[in-house]
Amino acid sequence: MNNQLIQKLFLKLQEETPLIHHITNNVTINDCANATLAIGGSPVMAATMAEADEMASQSDALVINFGTINDQMFEAMVIAAKAANHKGIPVIFDPVGVGATKYRTEKAVEFIQTIQVSIIRGNASEVYSLMGKRAKTRGVDTGEIDMTAIDLAKEAAQHFNAIIVISGRLDVIANENSIVQIDNGDVLLTRVTGTGCMTASLIASFAAVADDWYYAAIAGMATMSLAGELAGQKLSDSEGMGSFRIKLMDEISKMNAATWIEGVNLNEA
């Protein structure tokens, strides 16, 4: 991923302030809105069926997050996503907790079969379960699977005809032809609610201004991982998770092309 492309993405974000429509997790909705603002986008959190079509039609990207899924929210998601498909804007799908319950898994499969999703962002067990495989999942946390994240990302990219983002110790991003790993982050990212949800918002913000959504997925995922790494480095021995959470948002808001280029460790897989 060349430096000029990263510089262009950050510049376009600041110039265009894209509108990012979210139908997302009620637990982390405020964090997602703030992360979108911090990176340069404009968030809107409209989850009712009555306005889902109209709001998506006005937007530059759509985030769908299954964290607190219910029947009414699902119907609004489908309406919004169909409008997004019609407009040709990216749909970023975060299948939170898929594999944990039959209802959640069946709804996610129904969604992916109904909508052309552009980018799927999840942990390994969520993506694995979305493909119809059985993972050992506990709640919304990652579980055990019987393949590597690289192999899973490759297979899922082909299976769904979508860009796949798998978060983990090494983040993996794949499309049908290419795959990269990001070697950044901090273990404290796993101890703060909403970092995955915020990552979907970051990816959507970049995708809204990108010519190629694959590079937008890399830019958004790496922004979260690097911001977490920098926040962890600045955490003193006397500070805890509350301070890390604040520092994480600070680092997202300060992220620019120069910091990204200098700090991101990106490897072809």
Short mmCIF file of C-alpha atoms in Angstrom, two decimals:
data_model
loop_
_atom_site.label_atom_id
_atom_site.label_comp_id
_atom_site.label_asym_id
_atom_site.label_seq_id
_atom_site.Cartn_x
_atom_site.Cartn_y
_atom_site.Cartn_z
CA MET A 1 0.00 0.00 0.00
CA ASN A 2 1.82 3.08 -1.18
CA ASN A 3 2.20 6.27 0.82
CA GLN A 4 0.49 8.46 -1.75
CA LEU A 5 -2.68 6.39 -1.48
CA ILE A 6 -2.77 6.77 2.31
CA GLN A 7 -2.17 10.51 2.03
CA LYS A 8 -5.01 10.77 -0.49
CA LEU A 9 -7.44 8.86 1.76
CA PHE A 10 -6.75 11.06 4.79
CA LEU A 11 -6.95 14.23 2.68
CA LYS A 12 -10.27 13.22 1.12
CA LEU A 13 -11.72 12.37 4.52
CA GLN A 14 -10.91 15.85 5.80
CA GLU A 15 -12.17 17.56 2.65
CA GLU A 16 -15.40 15.62 2.12
CA THR A 17 -16.57 14.74 5.68
CA PRO A 18 -18.60 11.76 4.42
CA LEU A 19 -21.92 10.88 6.03
CA ILE A 20 -21.77 7.43 7.62
CA HIS A 21 -25.15 5.85 8.38
CA HIS A 22 -25.07 3.38 11.27
CA ILE A 23 -27.59 0.80 12.37
CA THR A 24 -25.43 -0.50 15.11
CA ASN A 25 -24.88 -1.91 18.56
CA ASN A 26 -26.80 0.01 21.25
CA VAL A 27 -24.01 -0.75 23.75
CA THR A 28 -21.34 1.04 21.68
CA ILE A 29 -23.31 3.51 19.56
CA ASN A 30 -21.78 6.58 21.22
CA ASP A 31 -18.25 5.24 20.73
CA CYS A 32 -18.95 4.56 17.06
CA ALA A 33 -20.25 8.09 16.55
CA ASN A 34 -17.22 9.60 18.25
CA ALA A 35 -14.76 7.41 16.34
CA THR A 36 -16.37 8.49 13.06
CA LEU A 37 -16.07 12.14 14.05
CA ALA A 38 -12.51 11.64 15.26
CA ILE A 39 -11.29 10.29 11.92
CA GLY A 40 -13.09 12.94 9.88
CA GLY A 41 -16.49 11.48 9.02
CA SER A 42 -19.99 12.56 10.01
CA PRO A 43 -22.06 9.90 11.84
CA VAL A 44 -25.80 9.42 11.75
CA MET A 45 -27.46 6.75 13.89
CA ALA A 46 -30.89 6.13 12.36
CA ALA A 47 -32.36 2.71 13.17
CA THR A 48 -36.09 2.98 12.49
CA MET A 49 -37.74 1.33 9.50
CA ALA A 50 -39.60 4.55 8.66
CA GLU A 51 -36.43 6.44 7.74
CA ALA A 52 -33.88 3.70 6.97
CA ASP A 53 -34.28 3.94 3.19
CA GLU A 54 -34.18 7.73 3.05
CA MET A 55 -31.21 8.06 5.41
CA ALA A 56 -29.13 5.43 3.60
CA SER A 57 -29.89 7.12 0.29
CA GLN A 58 -28.37 10.35 1.63
CA SER A 59 -25.26 8.68 3.02
CA ASP A 60 -21.80 7.81 1.70
CA ALA A 61 -21.42 4.47 3.54
CA LEU A 62 -23.55 2.18 5.71
CA VAL A 63 -22.47 0.27 8.83
CA ILE A 64 -24.58 -2.71 9.92
CA ASN A 65 -23.70 -4.14 13.34
CA PHE A 66 -25.46 -7.16 14.89
CA GLY A 67 -24.43 -6.48 18.50
CA THR A 68 -27.96 -5.89 19.83
CA ILE A 69 -29.98 -7.37 16.98
CA ASN A 70 -33.77 -7.74 17.19
CA ASP A 71 -36.54 -8.25 14.63
CA GLN A 72 -37.37 -4.57 14.09
CA MET A 73 -33.72 -3.58 13.85
CA PHE A 74 -33.12 -6.36 11.35
CA GLU A 75 -35.92 -5.14 9.10
CA ALA A 76 -34.48 -1.62 9.21
CA MET A 77 -31.05 -3.02 8.35
CA VAL A 78 -32.37 -4.78 5.27
CA ILE A 79 -34.24 -1.69 4.10
CA ALA A 80 -31.19 0.54 4.57
CA ALA A 81 -28.82 -1.95 2.97
CA LYS A 82 -31.04 -2.37 -0.10
CA ALA A 83 -31.01 1.42 -0.49
CA ALA A 84 -27.23 1.43 -0.10
CA ASN A 85 -26.88 -1.28 -2.75
CA HIS A 86 -29.12 0.71 -5.08
CA LYS A 87 -27.02 3.84 -4.57
CA GLY A 88 -23.74 1.93 -4.88
CA ILE A 89 -22.26 2.96 -1.54
CA PRO A 90 -20.27 0.49 0.60
CA VAL A 91 -22.07 -1.72 3.14
CA ILE A 92 -19.84 -2.69 6.07
CA PHE A 93 -21.21 -5.67 8.00
CA ASP A 94 -20.08 -6.49 11.54
CA PRO A 95 -21.57 -9.90 12.50
CA VAL A 96 -21.11 -9.43 16.25
CA GLY A 97 -21.67 -12.63 18.21
CA VAL A 98 -22.65 -14.72 15.21
CA GLY A 99 -22.25 -18.36 16.18
CA ALA A 100 -23.34 -17.73 19.78
CA THR A 101 -27.08 -18.29 19.21
CA LYS A 102 -29.26 -19.82 16.52
CA TYR A 103 -31.32 -16.62 16.08
CA ARG A 104 -28.30 -14.36 15.62
CA THR A 105 -26.60 -16.76 13.22
CA GLU A 106 -29.71 -17.36 11.10
CA LYS A 107 -30.40 -13.63 10.80
CA ALA A 108 -26.82 -12.94 9.77
CA VAL A 109 -26.97 -15.61 7.07
CA GLU A 110 -30.31 -14.22 5.87
CA PHE A 111 -28.81 -10.74 5.69
CA ILE A 112 -25.74 -11.80 3.75
CA GLN A 113 -27.91 -13.76 1.31
CA THR A 114 -30.21 -10.77 0.76
CA ILE A 115 -27.66 -7.93 0.56
CA GLN A 116 -24.46 -7.43 -1.41
CA VAL A 117 -22.10 -6.69 1.44
CA SER A 118 -18.90 -4.83 0.56
CA ILE A 119 -16.79 -5.47 3.67
CA ILE A 120 -17.25 -7.99 6.48
CA ARG A 121 -15.39 -7.14 9.70
CA GLY A 122 -15.36 -9.60 12.56
CA ASN A 123 -13.26 -11.90 14.67
CA ALA A 124 -12.30 -15.31 13.36
CA SER A 125 -15.10 -17.30 14.97
CA GLU A 126 -17.77 -14.84 13.77
CA VAL A 127 -16.60 -15.05 10.16
CA TYR A 128 -16.20 -18.81 10.48
CA SER A 129 -19.77 -19.17 11.78
CA LEU A 130 -21.12 -16.86 9.08
CA MET A 131 -19.82 -19.35 6.53
CA GLY A 132 -21.92 -22.10 8.10
CA LYS A 133 -19.11 -23.71 10.06
CA ARG A 134 -19.37 -24.53 13.76
CA ALA A 135 -17.12 -22.49 16.05
CA LYS A 136 -16.85 -22.62 19.82
CA THR A 137 -18.13 -19.11 20.56
CA ARG A 138 -18.78 -17.62 23.99
CA GLY A 139 -21.13 -14.65 23.93
CA VAL A 140 -19.71 -12.03 21.58
CA ASP A 141 -16.08 -12.97 22.21
CA THR A 142 -13.87 -14.87 19.78
CA GLY A 143 -13.90 -18.65 19.94
CA GLU A 144 -11.93 -21.58 18.60
CA ILE A 145 -11.79 -22.55 14.93
CA ASP A 146 -9.88 -25.25 13.07
CA MET A 147 -8.13 -23.07 10.45
CA THR A 148 -5.77 -20.11 10.37
CA ALA A 149 -7.07 -16.57 10.04
CA ILE A 150 -5.24 -16.26 6.72
CA ASP A 151 -6.89 -19.36 5.26
CA LEU A 152 -10.25 -18.28 6.65
CA ALA A 153 -9.97 -14.79 5.15
CA LYS A 154 -9.02 -16.21 1.74
CA GLU A 155 -11.92 -18.66 1.74
CA ALA A 156 -14.44 -16.11 3.04
CA ALA A 157 -13.42 -13.51 0.44
CA GLN A 158 -14.17 -16.00 -2.30
CA HIS A 159 -17.32 -17.33 -0.64
CA PHE A 160 -18.95 -13.94 -0.05
CA ASN A 161 -17.39 -11.99 -2.93
CA ALA A 162 -16.51 -9.37 -0.34
CA ILE A 163 -13.53 -7.87 1.44
CA ILE A 164 -12.85 -9.69 4.71
CA VAL A 165 -11.34 -8.08 7.80
CA ILE A 166 -10.47 -10.42 10.67
CA SER A 167 -9.24 -8.83 13.87
CA GLY A 168 -6.83 -10.66 16.12
CA ARG A 169 -3.25 -10.71 17.34
CA LEU A 170 -2.37 -10.13 13.70
CA ASP A 171 -5.21 -8.48 11.81
CA VAL A 172 -5.92 -10.00 8.39
CA ILE A 173 -7.52 -8.25 5.40
CA ALA A 174 -8.31 -10.09 2.18
CA ASN A 175 -10.10 -9.71 -1.11
CA GLU A 176 -10.30 -12.32 -3.87
CA ASN A 177 -6.76 -11.58 -5.09
CA SER A 178 -4.74 -10.12 -2.21
CA ILE A 179 -4.19 -10.56 1.51
CA VAL A 180 -2.24 -8.59 4.12
CA GLN A 181 -1.52 -8.79 7.84
CA ILE A 182 -1.25 -5.85 10.23
CA ASP A 183 1.19 -6.31 13.10
CA ASN A 184 0.14 -3.52 15.46
CA GLY A 185 -2.13 -3.17 18.45
CA ASP A 186 -2.19 -3.68 22.19
CA VAL A 187 -3.81 -6.38 24.32
CA LEU A 188 -5.79 -3.63 26.10
CA LEU A 189 -7.89 -3.23 22.95
CA THR A 190 -9.53 -6.54 23.88
CA ARG A 191 -10.50 -5.17 27.30
CA VAL A 192 -12.46 -2.14 26.10
CA THR A 193 -16.02 -2.59 24.88
CA GLY A 194 -16.58 -1.38 21.35
CA THR A 195 -13.16 -1.39 19.72
CA GLY A 196 -14.38 -3.76 17.02
CA CYS A 197 -17.53 -1.71 16.47
CA MET A 198 -15.46 1.48 16.23
CA THR A 199 -13.19 -0.24 13.72
CA ALA A 200 -16.17 -0.83 11.43
CA SER A 201 -16.92 2.90 11.64
CA LEU A 202 -13.33 3.77 10.75
CA ILE A 203 -13.38 1.37 7.80
CA ALA A 204 -16.68 2.84 6.60
CA SER A 205 -15.30 6.38 6.82
CA PHE A 206 -12.35 5.50 4.61
CA ALA A 207 -14.51 3.41 2.26
CA ALA A 208 -16.84 6.38 1.74
CA VAL A 209 -14.02 8.32 0.05
CA ALA A 210 -11.99 5.46 -1.46
CA ASP A 211 -11.84 4.28 -5.05
CA ASP A 212 -10.91 0.77 -3.85
CA TRP A 213 -12.64 -0.49 -0.70
CA TYR A 214 -9.88 -3.05 -0.07
CA TYR A 215 -7.44 -0.26 0.73
CA ALA A 216 -10.08 1.48 2.82
CA ALA A 217 -10.43 -1.69 4.90
CA ILE A 218 -6.69 -1.78 5.46
CA ALA A 219 -6.59 1.92 6.36
CA GLY A 220 -9.44 1.63 8.88
CA MET A 221 -8.26 -1.56 10.56
CA ALA A 222 -4.68 -0.32 10.83
CA THR A 223 -5.85 3.01 12.25
CA MET A 224 -7.52 1.25 15.17
CA SER A 225 -4.60 -1.12 15.77
CA LEU A 226 -2.00 1.64 15.65
CA ALA A 227 -4.10 3.97 17.81
CA GLY A 228 -4.38 1.20 20.41
CA GLU A 229 -0.65 0.61 20.30
CA LEU A 230 0.14 4.31 20.75
CA ALA A 231 -2.42 4.66 23.55
CA GLY A 232 -0.89 1.69 25.36
CA GLN A 233 2.59 3.19 25.10
CA LYS A 234 1.38 6.40 26.74
CA LEU A 235 -0.39 4.68 29.63
CA SER A 236 1.43 5.14 32.91
CA ASP A 237 1.68 2.50 35.63
CA SER A 238 -0.84 4.41 37.74
CA GLU A 239 -3.48 4.50 35.00
CA GLY A 240 -6.07 1.87 34.13
CA MET A 241 -8.66 1.01 31.50
CA GLY A 242 -10.56 4.29 31.79
CA SER A 243 -7.43 6.22 30.91
CA PHE A 244 -6.62 3.83 28.06
CA ARG A 245 -10.08 4.36 26.58
CA ILE A 246 -9.62 8.14 26.58
CA LYS A 247 -6.11 7.87 25.13
CA LEU A 248 -7.40 5.55 22.41
CA MET A 249 -9.92 8.15 21.23
CA ASP A 250 -7.20 10.82 21.45
CA GLU A 251 -4.95 8.78 19.17
CA ILE A 252 -7.73 8.19 16.64
CA SER A 253 -8.47 11.91 16.54
CA LYS A 254 -4.77 12.73 16.06
CA MET A 255 -4.20 10.07 13.40
CA ASN A 256 -2.93 11.41 10.08
CA ALA A 257 -1.15 10.04 7.04
CA ALA A 258 2.35 10.71 8.40
CA THR A 259 1.66 8.92 11.71
CA TRP A 260 -0.03 6.04 9.88
CA ILE A 261 2.82 5.59 7.38
CA GLU A 262 5.47 5.72 10.09
CA GLY A 263 3.74 3.42 12.54
CA VAL A 264 1.79 0.75 10.64
CA ASN A 265 3.49 -2.63 10.15
CA LEU A 266 1.90 -4.08 7.04
CA ASN A 267 2.93 -7.41 5.54
CA GLU A 268 1.82 -9.32 2.48
CA ALA A 269 0.53 -12.70 3.69
#
